[in-house]
Every structure is written in C-alpha cells, then in structure tokens.
Amino acid sequence: MFIQQVMNGLTIGGVYALVAIGYTLVYGVLGMINFAHGSIYTLGAYFAWTAVARLGFSLPLAFLFSLACSVLVGVIVERTGYYPLRQATVENQIICIFGLSIVLDNLIMLIWGTVPKSFPSDIVPDWVSVGVAKFSPMQAIILLLTLVILLVLYLLVYKTKTGLAMRAIALNPEAASLMGINIGRLRLQTFILSAMLAAASGTMIGAYYKIISYNLGLSTVIKAFVVSILGGIGNISGAVVGGLVLGQIEGLGAAYVSTGYKDAFAFVVMILVLMLRPNGLLGTFTREKV
Amino acid sequence: MLRVESIEVGYTERPVLKDLSLHVEEGSIAAVLGANGAGKTTLLRTIMGLLHPGRGRILFQGEKISHLPAHEIVKRGISMIPEGRQVFSRLNVLENLRLGAYLEKSKAQVQSDLEQVLELFPVLKERLMQPAGSLSGGEQQMLAIGRALMSRPRLLLLDEPSMGLAPKLVTQIYRIIATIHKQGTTVLLVEQNARMALKVAQQAYVLENGRLALGGPAEELARDDRVRKIYLGEA
Ligand SMILES: Nc1ncnc2c1ncn2[C@@H]1O[C@H](COP(=O)(O)OP(=O)(O)OP(=O)(O)O)[C@@H](O)[C@H]1O
Ligand SMILES: [Mg+2]
C-alpha cells in the first residue's frame, strides 16, 4: 500500500515536473509567465484523444501526433501572444497572454464540447498482477517516458550550445544578443519546446486517467506553478525536485489523510514555501539585476 | 571602415545624440571622450544595433547597418565590450568565452581562438571553471575583452574599459588593447579617462550633450586648451 502510494506520487510528480519545466523555461528565456500553458496542455491531451479515438492511431503514434500539433500551437501562440509584445509593458503582456489562453480554452470547448471524452479502455491493460503485488503498465510507461524526457532536457540545456544560449538569455538578454545570439529565434524555439512538454504531459495524464475534459489543464497547471515556486522559479533542477516533492505530498496525503483534500495540499505547500523560502527550495535562476 | 552619418538617437521624444557624424579608419584606434551623460554609451549601443537611429545612418565597410539587429552586426565583424562588462555571472569563465564564439561553427577554430585568448589573459586560464561573478573587477574586464575577441571581430568597441579599475590594472588593460590593435583589429573606444585614451588613439572625438564638440588627430586634441582643462584636468 505504501509502495503503491509512493509509485503514484512519483508518476504524478514526474508529470508535474515536466509541466513546471515548461513554465520555467518560458519564464527564464522569454521573461514572462506563460498563462496559456494549461490550455496547451489540455490541447495536447485532446490531440492525442482525437488520434486514438477518431483516427485509430496506436498510443505511441498518438503521442507523436500530439507533439507535432503542439509545435504548431507553440508557433502560433508565441508569434501572436509574445513576439509582437516583446517591447510592451509587463501588464500588457500579461493581459495579452491571458486573453489568448481564454481564446484557446473556448476553442477547445467549441471543437470537442464540454462533455468529458474517454480514451478507449483497451489501449493498455489496466493492472497486471504479479504474485501479490499489482502493477500498472501505464504507470511504468509514464515513469520511463518522464525519465527519458528529463534526460533529454538536461542534455539540451546543460550540454549543447543552444542550451548555453538559453541560459545566457535568461541571465542577460542584451549581453546575449551581443554574442550574436538571435534572441527572437531562440525564444520561439524555447516556446515550442515548452508547448511540446505541455502536450506530452497532457497526453500522459489523459492516457493515465483515461478521461479528459476541457478544464483538464486547470488544476495540473496550478500545481505545476506551485512546483515552480517550490523549486525556485526559473530553476530546472528545482522544478524536478519540486514536482517529486509535491507528488509525494499529494499521494501520501490522499492515502493517509483524505483524498478530498488532495488538491488543498498543493496550496498549503505553496503558502508555506512563499512564507518561509520565497526564493524556493533551491533558489532562483532568473535574470541578474544590472 | 565605420562611418556614422548625422545620426539622431533617443530613448524618448528628446534625442540623446543629435546630428552626430564620425568615422573610424581601418587599422586605427579611435577614441570618443565625453563627460557623464554625454551620450557615449548610446553611440556604441546604436552602432551595435541595440538602438536604431531615427535619422541618419551608419555604414560598416560600405554597407548600411543601422537598421540591423545586434546579432547581425556581430555577424558582420563588430563586437562590443559593454559598459559594466556584463559578463554572465552565473556561468563559468569557459562558458562565457564559448558564448563569445557563438557564431563560429568550426570547433577547431573555437579551440584555437580560445587558446589565443587564454594566452593573452593567463589569469583566466586558472579560473575556467569558476563562475564569472566570482572574479575580481579586473578579471571580469579581461573576461569581457576575451569574450568579445572570441568572435574574431574586425572592429572592437570598448565602453570605458578603465572604469572602476586601479591605475596599475588600467595600464595593463591598455597594453592589451594596444596588443589587440597590433594584431590587426580596428578599435573604437569610449572613455571619461581621457589621458589613456588619447595616448593610444590616432583619431579622437569629443562629445558634449550628444553633439560633436571636437574631432581630429589625437595628438592635436591632447594639445587643445579646452580638452586639457576639462578632460585632462590640467590648469
Ligand atoms: N535607457 C534609457 N532611457 C532613457 N534615457 C536614457 C537611457 N539610457 C541613457 N539615457 C540618457 O541618455 C543620455 C546619455 O546617456 P549615455 O549612457 O549614453 O551617456 P554616457 O556618455 O555613456 O555617460 P557615462 O559616462 O555616465 O557612461 C543621458 O542623459 C541618459 O540619462
Ligand atoms: Mg556610458
């Protein structure tokens, strides 16, 4: 029972971490919180559902289909919501991105309706009993996939030239442009990456719970936001730690306190962190004040 | 090599640079002098494409560059050491230097440039893995110069390289500037510290309230009464 709860927490926590990294990357490189992140996450789940239920794709193919669509969504959102306002005031940027997320949410309701959609129950066997222990293949797939994505992200951000340029922009965009870095292009690429992370997470959660609705992104994205705060906003390894911590708190809290309060734990954690360690558990990784 | 033709630049309605023209000869060192707020930094930022002139234009090797963004300017062979050095303080020295070579595709070229820069600045060699923010002011200035050299610029812009440094370090930095110049890089430097600048430069300009007040060979300016009084602090 305890092991099972830890596994549940790990699965969900890993997904929170991916969503939070998407936030954190956009915040670092574009300098603005992505209020449309939740909508892109929900869209990702619906793309996957459409691929499976309407186009008859297998789950892995649906996953790739969702990623491909999210690239397009990322380009559209960045080029309409961020790029034209890159010189505008923060207030105007917030309003614009917020407005865009409302448009996206309504688009989702228009296309797929407000009635929740279920994934076909035969896409993966639910639980497999091995002796006395029960284990879920879907959980294993999600954990493995999360791990692979995290590894790829780590290599990208810390071992490639593009990653170095991203970190430079996060620290000092003007100095970065003096290095010959095309900031506009890198911001677009970062946003696309963040959209892909959102879509991948949305797809995994959709396939995990097998049911999605238009407001799927809401609670997850608020929690990912909590995770970003927990790990220190702009801090990638912090997002991973934050995701895993929140996943465990939620999983164990649901098991040993009450399932009804599951979502409340996230906010209690957020309030505590903001009160005690406003820079997050690991500190921030945002721009330098010059 | 570089021609600034009657540019007008401002941050708000009020222009900071007014009808400003100057030129830098290939292979020379040119200096721009001026008091606080004269518009020296604004001039360099405009050449770098961080600001764009409302009027006038800037030509580099015959090509109009004043409408281009900064990364395109770097591509054409101009590099700037910004005011206050602006090293990436949380990245280590090596990462800072590698960023300077961002546009260079060939790894072998980056490696050989890196070796040359480290030869010029041996102190950086011992600190390659240290965060740039942990370096002293002088070391940061050297890192900023080394980083700018990593793109092998044909024209190097320096914004007050002596700012905040002890006299001994200032001498050292200026010796390095002379070396870089000898190796074939054209230099445009901006200074409040007129003494050092006039010593190394061939051509000099004096900026007052965003306008060109004086311009000519550096030796002539060094003999000018007004320059001696205001910028060299002589009676
Ligand atoms: N970002 C900005 N927004 C508005 N005005 C600015 C900005 N930067 C500079 N200015 C103004 O432009 C004028 C010239 O500034 P600039 O920094 O070019 O001077 P400077 O000659 O480099 O001075 P210093 O020797 O102090 O570095 C000043 O009046 C300054 O107040
Ligand atoms: Mg200045």
PDB file of C-alpha atoms in Angstrom, chain B residues 47-145:
ATOM      1  CA  ILE B  47      26.467  51.071 -33.666  1.00  0.00           C
ATOM      2  CA  MET B  48      25.831  47.607 -32.179  1.00  0.00           C
ATOM      3  CA  GLY B  49      22.190  47.616 -33.266  1.00  0.00           C
ATOM      4  CA  LEU B  50      20.768  47.691 -29.725  1.00  0.00           C
ATOM      5  CA  LEU B  51      19.278  51.088 -30.618  1.00  0.00           C
ATOM      6  CA  HIS B  52      18.291  52.400 -34.017  1.00  0.00           C
ATOM      7  CA  PRO B  53      18.743  55.972 -35.192  1.00  0.00           C
ATOM      8  CA  GLY B  54      15.669  57.999 -36.042  1.00  0.00           C
ATOM      9  CA  ARG B  55      17.688  59.952 -38.559  1.00  0.00           C
ATOM     10  CA  GLY B  56      20.948  59.413 -40.371  1.00  0.00           C
ATOM     11  CA  ARG B  57      22.675  56.105 -40.961  1.00  0.00           C
ATOM     12  CA  ILE B  58      25.691  54.015 -40.074  1.00  0.00           C
ATOM     13  CA  LEU B  59      27.872  52.326 -42.672  1.00  0.00           C
ATOM     14  CA  PHE B  60      30.306  49.485 -41.997  1.00  0.00           C
ATOM     15  CA  GLN B  61      32.648  48.671 -44.856  1.00  0.00           C
ATOM     16  CA  GLY B  62      30.273  50.431 -47.203  1.00  0.00           C
ATOM     17  CA  GLU B  63      27.170  48.540 -46.043  1.00  0.00           C
ATOM     18  CA  LYS B  64      24.308  50.244 -44.209  1.00  0.00           C
ATOM     19  CA  ILE B  65      23.989  48.526 -40.840  1.00  0.00           C
ATOM     20  CA  SER B  66      21.909  50.943 -38.783  1.00  0.00           C
ATOM     21  CA  HIS B  67      18.654  49.002 -39.317  1.00  0.00           C
ATOM     22  CA  LEU B  68      20.116  45.622 -38.372  1.00  0.00           C
ATOM     23  CA  PRO B  69      19.613  43.821 -35.037  1.00  0.00           C
ATOM     24  CA  ALA B  70      22.630  43.195 -32.788  1.00  0.00           C
ATOM     25  CA  HIS B  71      23.229  39.573 -33.800  1.00  0.00           C
ATOM     26  CA  GLU B  72      23.509  40.632 -37.451  1.00  0.00           C
ATOM     27  CA  ILE B  73      26.031  43.312 -36.521  1.00  0.00           C
ATOM     28  CA  VAL B  74      28.125  40.729 -34.680  1.00  0.00           C
ATOM     29  CA  LYS B  75      27.973  38.525 -37.770  1.00  0.00           C
ATOM     30  CA  ARG B  76      29.480  41.351 -39.824  1.00  0.00           C
ATOM     31  CA  GLY B  77      32.526  41.568 -37.589  1.00  0.00           C
ATOM     32  CA  ILE B  78      31.805  44.148 -34.895  1.00  0.00           C
ATOM     33  CA  SER B  79      31.991  43.219 -31.234  1.00  0.00           C
ATOM     34  CA  MET B  80      31.381  45.310 -28.134  1.00  0.00           C
ATOM     35  CA  ILE B  81      32.645  45.182 -24.586  1.00  0.00           C
ATOM     36  CA  PRO B  82      29.690  46.816 -22.886  1.00  0.00           C
ATOM     37  CA  GLU B  83      29.709  49.298 -20.067  1.00  0.00           C
ATOM     38  CA  GLY B  84      29.933  47.481 -16.755  1.00  0.00           C
ATOM     39  CA  ARG B  85      31.362  44.385 -18.516  1.00  0.00           C
ATOM     40  CA  GLN B  86      28.096  42.406 -18.418  1.00  0.00           C
ATOM     41  CA  VAL B  87      29.671  39.005 -18.032  1.00  0.00           C
ATOM     42  CA  PHE B  88      27.206  36.151 -17.445  1.00  0.00           C
ATOM     43  CA  SER B  89      27.914  35.964 -13.746  1.00  0.00           C
ATOM     44  CA  ARG B  90      26.380  32.553 -13.030  1.00  0.00           C
ATOM     45  CA  LEU B  91      28.063  30.904 -15.987  1.00  0.00           C
ATOM     46  CA  ASN B  92      31.662  29.871 -15.650  1.00  0.00           C
ATOM     47  CA  VAL B  93      34.574  31.554 -17.426  1.00  0.00           C
ATOM     48  CA  LEU B  94      34.786  28.892 -20.125  1.00  0.00           C
ATOM     49  CA  GLU B  95      31.051  29.138 -20.861  1.00  0.00           C
ATOM     50  CA  ASN B  96      31.355  32.918 -21.122  1.00  0.00           C
ATOM     51  CA  LEU B  97      34.192  32.561 -23.606  1.00  0.00           C
ATOM     52  CA  ARG B  98      32.323  29.920 -25.603  1.00  0.00           C
ATOM     53  CA  LEU B  99      29.342  32.253 -25.860  1.00  0.00           C
ATOM     54  CA  GLY B 100      31.658  34.813 -27.427  1.00  0.00           C
ATOM     55  CA  ALA B 101      32.257  32.300 -30.218  1.00  0.00           C
ATOM     56  CA  TYR B 102      28.543  31.557 -30.610  1.00  0.00           C
ATOM     57  CA  LEU B 103      28.528  32.244 -34.361  1.00  0.00           C
ATOM     58  CA  GLU B 104      31.634  30.186 -35.093  1.00  0.00           C
ATOM     59  CA  LYS B 105      30.656  26.786 -36.479  1.00  0.00           C
ATOM     60  CA  SER B 106      34.087  25.193 -36.569  1.00  0.00           C
ATOM     61  CA  LYS B 107      35.079  23.590 -33.269  1.00  0.00           C
ATOM     62  CA  ALA B 108      38.741  23.626 -34.220  1.00  0.00           C
ATOM     63  CA  GLN B 109      38.550  27.372 -34.815  1.00  0.00           C
ATOM     64  CA  VAL B 110      36.872  27.926 -31.436  1.00  0.00           C
ATOM     65  CA  GLN B 111      39.569  25.865 -29.765  1.00  0.00           C
ATOM     66  CA  SER B 112      42.419  27.806 -31.355  1.00  0.00           C
ATOM     67  CA  ASP B 113      40.731  31.154 -30.606  1.00  0.00           C
ATOM     68  CA  LEU B 114      40.289  30.003 -27.023  1.00  0.00           C
ATOM     69  CA  GLU B 115      43.980  29.202 -26.755  1.00  0.00           C
ATOM     70  CA  GLN B 116      44.907  32.613 -28.149  1.00  0.00           C
ATOM     71  CA  VAL B 117      42.625  34.429 -25.731  1.00  0.00           C
ATOM     72  CA  LEU B 118      43.983  32.455 -22.789  1.00  0.00           C
ATOM     73  CA  GLU B 119      47.488  33.305 -23.894  1.00  0.00           C
ATOM     74  CA  LEU B 120      46.521  36.972 -23.798  1.00  0.00           C
ATOM     75  CA  PHE B 121      44.846  36.543 -20.385  1.00  0.00           C
ATOM     76  CA  PRO B 122      46.687  33.853 -18.411  1.00  0.00           C
ATOM     77  CA  VAL B 123      44.670  34.676 -15.256  1.00  0.00           C
ATOM     78  CA  LEU B 124      41.534  33.351 -16.955  1.00  0.00           C
ATOM     79  CA  LYS B 125      43.201  30.021 -17.616  1.00  0.00           C
ATOM     80  CA  GLU B 126      43.347  29.223 -13.915  1.00  0.00           C
ATOM     81  CA  ARG B 127      39.709  30.162 -13.461  1.00  0.00           C
ATOM     82  CA  LEU B 128      37.999  28.434 -16.381  1.00  0.00           C
ATOM     83  CA  MET B 129      35.513  26.548 -14.208  1.00  0.00           C
ATOM     84  CA  GLN B 130      34.826  29.411 -11.797  1.00  0.00           C
ATOM     85  CA  PRO B 131      31.583  31.399 -12.109  1.00  0.00           C
ATOM     86  CA  ALA B 132      32.294  34.713 -13.812  1.00  0.00           C
ATOM     87  CA  GLY B 133      30.568  36.535 -10.958  1.00  0.00           C
ATOM     88  CA  SER B 134      33.267  35.370  -8.552  1.00  0.00           C
ATOM     89  CA  LEU B 135      36.049  37.113 -10.482  1.00  0.00           C
ATOM     90  CA  SER B 136      37.513  40.455  -9.417  1.00  0.00           C
ATOM     91  CA  GLY B 137      36.628  43.590 -11.372  1.00  0.00           C
ATOM     92  CA  GLY B 138      39.856  43.499 -13.355  1.00  0.00           C
ATOM     93  CA  GLU B 139      39.467  39.812 -14.149  1.00  0.00           C
ATOM     94  CA  GLN B 140      35.885  40.422 -15.259  1.00  0.00           C
ATOM     95  CA  GLN B 141      37.085  43.155 -17.594  1.00  0.00           C
ATOM     96  CA  MET B 142      39.625  40.757 -19.052  1.00  0.00           C
ATOM     97  CA  LEU B 143      36.935  38.126 -19.444  1.00  0.00           C
ATOM     98  CA  ALA B 144      34.700  40.659 -21.184  1.00  0.00           C
ATOM     99  CA  ILE B 145      37.509  41.550 -23.590  1.00  0.00           C
TER     100      ILE B 145
END
